[in-house]
GROMACS .gro file of C-alpha atoms in nm:
model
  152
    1UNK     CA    1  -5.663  -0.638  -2.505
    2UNK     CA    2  -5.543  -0.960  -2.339
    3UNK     CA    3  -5.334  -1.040  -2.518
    4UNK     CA    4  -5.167  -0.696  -2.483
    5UNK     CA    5  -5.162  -0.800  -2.108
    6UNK     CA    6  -5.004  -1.137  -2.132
    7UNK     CA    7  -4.725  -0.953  -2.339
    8UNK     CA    8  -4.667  -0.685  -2.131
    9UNK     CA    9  -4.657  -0.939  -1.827
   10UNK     CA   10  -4.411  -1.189  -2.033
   11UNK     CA   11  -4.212  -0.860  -2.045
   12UNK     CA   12  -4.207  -0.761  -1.707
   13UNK     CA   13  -4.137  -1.145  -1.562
   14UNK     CA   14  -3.830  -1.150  -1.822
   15UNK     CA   15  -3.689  -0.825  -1.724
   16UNK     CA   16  -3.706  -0.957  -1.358
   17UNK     CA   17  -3.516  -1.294  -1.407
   18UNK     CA   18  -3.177  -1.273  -1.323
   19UNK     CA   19  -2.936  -1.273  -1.617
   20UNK     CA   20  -2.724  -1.554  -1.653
   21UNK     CA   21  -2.481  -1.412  -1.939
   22UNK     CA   22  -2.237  -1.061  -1.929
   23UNK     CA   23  -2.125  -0.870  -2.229
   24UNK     CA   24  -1.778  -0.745  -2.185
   25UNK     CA   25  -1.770  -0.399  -2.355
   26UNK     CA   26  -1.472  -0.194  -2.353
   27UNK     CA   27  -1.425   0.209  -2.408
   28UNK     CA   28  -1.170   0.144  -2.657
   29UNK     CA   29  -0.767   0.100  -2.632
   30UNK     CA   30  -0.581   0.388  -2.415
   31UNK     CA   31  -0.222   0.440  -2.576
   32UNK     CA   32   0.083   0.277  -2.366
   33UNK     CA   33   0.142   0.601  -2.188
   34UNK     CA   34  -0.214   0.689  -2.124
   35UNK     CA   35  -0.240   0.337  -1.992
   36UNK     CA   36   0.069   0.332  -1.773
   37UNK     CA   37  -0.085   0.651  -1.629
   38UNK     CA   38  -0.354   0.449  -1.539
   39UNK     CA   39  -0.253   0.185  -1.410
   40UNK     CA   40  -0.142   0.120  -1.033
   41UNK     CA   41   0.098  -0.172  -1.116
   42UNK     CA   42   0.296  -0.215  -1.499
   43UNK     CA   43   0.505  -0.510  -1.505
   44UNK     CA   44   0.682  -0.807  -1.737
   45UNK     CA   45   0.571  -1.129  -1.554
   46UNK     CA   46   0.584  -1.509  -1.634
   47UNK     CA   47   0.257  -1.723  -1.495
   48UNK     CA   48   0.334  -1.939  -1.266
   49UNK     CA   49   0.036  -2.029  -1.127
   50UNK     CA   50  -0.353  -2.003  -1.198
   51UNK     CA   51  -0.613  -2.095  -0.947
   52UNK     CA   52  -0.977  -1.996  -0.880
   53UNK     CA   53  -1.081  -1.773  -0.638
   54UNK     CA   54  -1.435  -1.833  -0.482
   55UNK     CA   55  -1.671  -2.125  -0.448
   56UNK     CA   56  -1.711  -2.344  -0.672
   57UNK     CA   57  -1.957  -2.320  -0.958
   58UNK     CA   58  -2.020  -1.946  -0.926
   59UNK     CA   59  -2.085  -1.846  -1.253
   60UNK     CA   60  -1.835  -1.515  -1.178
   61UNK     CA   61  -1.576  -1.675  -1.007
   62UNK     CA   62  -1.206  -1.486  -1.030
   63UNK     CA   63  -0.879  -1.654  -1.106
   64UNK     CA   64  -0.545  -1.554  -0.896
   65UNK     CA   65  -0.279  -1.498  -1.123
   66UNK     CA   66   0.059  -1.526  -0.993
   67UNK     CA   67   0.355  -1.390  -1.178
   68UNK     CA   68   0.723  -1.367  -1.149
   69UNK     CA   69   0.863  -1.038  -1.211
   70UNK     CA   70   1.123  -1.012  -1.464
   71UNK     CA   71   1.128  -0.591  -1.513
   72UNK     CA   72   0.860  -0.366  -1.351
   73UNK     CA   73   0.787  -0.023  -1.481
   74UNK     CA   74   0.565   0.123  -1.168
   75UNK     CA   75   0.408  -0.084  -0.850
   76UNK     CA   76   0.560  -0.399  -0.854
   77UNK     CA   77   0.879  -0.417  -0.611
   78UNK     CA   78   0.852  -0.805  -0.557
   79UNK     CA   79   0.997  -1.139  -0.706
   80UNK     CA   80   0.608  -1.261  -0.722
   81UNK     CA   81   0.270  -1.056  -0.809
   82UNK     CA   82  -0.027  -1.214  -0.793
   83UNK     CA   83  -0.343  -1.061  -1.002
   84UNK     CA   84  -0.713  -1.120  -0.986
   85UNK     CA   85  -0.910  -1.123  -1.327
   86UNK     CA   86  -1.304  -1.286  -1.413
   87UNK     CA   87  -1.220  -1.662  -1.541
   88UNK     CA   88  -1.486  -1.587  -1.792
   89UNK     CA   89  -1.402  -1.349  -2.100
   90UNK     CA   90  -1.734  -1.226  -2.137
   91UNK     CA   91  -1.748  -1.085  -1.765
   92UNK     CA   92  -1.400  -0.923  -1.901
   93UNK     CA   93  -1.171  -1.210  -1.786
   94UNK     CA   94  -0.829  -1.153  -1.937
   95UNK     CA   95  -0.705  -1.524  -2.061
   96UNK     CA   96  -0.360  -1.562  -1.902
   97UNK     CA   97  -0.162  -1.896  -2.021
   98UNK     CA   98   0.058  -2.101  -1.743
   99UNK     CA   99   0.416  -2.062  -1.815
  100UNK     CA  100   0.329  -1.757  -2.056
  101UNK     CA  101   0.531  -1.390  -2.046
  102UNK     CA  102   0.321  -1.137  -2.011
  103UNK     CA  103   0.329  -0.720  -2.025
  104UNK     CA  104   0.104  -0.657  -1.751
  105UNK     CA  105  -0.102  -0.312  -1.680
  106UNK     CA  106  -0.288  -0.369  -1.350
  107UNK     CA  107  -0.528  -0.129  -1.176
  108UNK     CA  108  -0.662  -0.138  -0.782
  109UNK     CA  109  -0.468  -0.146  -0.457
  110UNK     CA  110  -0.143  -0.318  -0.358
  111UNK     CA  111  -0.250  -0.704  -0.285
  112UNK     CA  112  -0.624  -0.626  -0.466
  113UNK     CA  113  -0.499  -0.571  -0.812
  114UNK     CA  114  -0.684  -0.700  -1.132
  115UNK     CA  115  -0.664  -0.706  -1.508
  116UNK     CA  116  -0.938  -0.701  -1.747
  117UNK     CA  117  -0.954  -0.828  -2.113
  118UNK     CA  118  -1.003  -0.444  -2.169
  119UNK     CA  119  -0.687  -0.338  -2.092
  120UNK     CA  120  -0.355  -0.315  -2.262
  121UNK     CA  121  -0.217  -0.608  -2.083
  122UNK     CA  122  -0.048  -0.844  -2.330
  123UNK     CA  123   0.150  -1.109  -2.438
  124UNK     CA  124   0.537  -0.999  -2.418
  125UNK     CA  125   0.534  -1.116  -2.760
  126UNK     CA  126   0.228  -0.898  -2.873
  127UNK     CA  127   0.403  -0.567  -2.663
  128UNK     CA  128   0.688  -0.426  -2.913
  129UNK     CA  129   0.487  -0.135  -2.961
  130UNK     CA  130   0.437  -0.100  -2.524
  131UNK     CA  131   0.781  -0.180  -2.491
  132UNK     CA  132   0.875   0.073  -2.720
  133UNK     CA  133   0.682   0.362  -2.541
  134UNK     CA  134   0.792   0.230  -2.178
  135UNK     CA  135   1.198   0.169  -2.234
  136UNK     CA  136   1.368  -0.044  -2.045
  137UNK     CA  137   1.255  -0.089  -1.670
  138UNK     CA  138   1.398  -0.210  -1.380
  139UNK     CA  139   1.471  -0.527  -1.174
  140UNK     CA  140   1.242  -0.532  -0.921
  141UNK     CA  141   1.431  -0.673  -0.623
  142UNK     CA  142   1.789  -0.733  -0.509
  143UNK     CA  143   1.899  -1.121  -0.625
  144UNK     CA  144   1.993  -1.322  -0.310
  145UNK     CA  145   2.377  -1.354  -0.289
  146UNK     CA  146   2.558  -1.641  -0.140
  147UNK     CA  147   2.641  -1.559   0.205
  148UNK     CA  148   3.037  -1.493   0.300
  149UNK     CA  149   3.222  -1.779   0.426
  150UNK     CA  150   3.321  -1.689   0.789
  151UNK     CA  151   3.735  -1.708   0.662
  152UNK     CA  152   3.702  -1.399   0.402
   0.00000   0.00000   0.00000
């Protein structure tokens, strides 16, 4: 009987402590349309920047991901984006690579936008088959022109 107790009381104290590790567990892979659907933001970007968000040492700390925009298919208008995602792959944390191309499928509000290792979000090299389904996109924003000389 006591020992039933301690068990059940080992059981109850273990369920209480706070769990230090996440599982990432996805539904499964949308198809490129279903995903662009989805999405708020679809983009080609380049990193050129990755830097943590949050203090330091918190074990689900987010990394700001800024990209340069070299085609956008929906939501991103700009020369730079800049994406949130976990820094840790098992809280979902997609693993972006400085100086890496990337087809990006981002979900949330303008300025708040994330990516998780769940989504279709790839390598450019990895996205014939998004590419494919998406066409060509568009240049996102004018390139600056030189400004007229005052004689022409």
């Amino acid at each position: 009987m006591v020992a039933h107790l301690v068990i059940v009381l080992f059981a109850l104290v273990a369920s209480l402590a706070p769990s230090r590790a996440r599982a990432c567990s996805c539904d499964g892979q949308r198809s490129p349309m279903d995903a662009f659907h989805a999405a708020s933001a679809v983009f080609e970007g380049r990193v050129t920047e990755i830097a943590p968000v949050g203090p330091a040492g918190n074990e689900a700390a987010e990394l700001a991901v800024t990209l340069t925009t070299v085609r956008t298919w929906k939501g991103a208008e700009q020369e730079r984006v800049t994406i949130r995602t976990a820094s840790d792959g098992s809280a979902c944390g997609f693993a972006f690579r400085l100086d890496e191309s990337y087809l990006v499928y981002a979900v949330g509000d303008a300025g708040l936008s994330a990516v998780t290792s769940c989504g279709r979000t790839r390598t450019l090299a990895e996205a014939a088959d998004d590419l494919r389904a998406l066409g060509l996109g568009v240049t996102p924003f004018e390139p600056e022109r030189p400004a007229k000389a005052k004689d022409e």
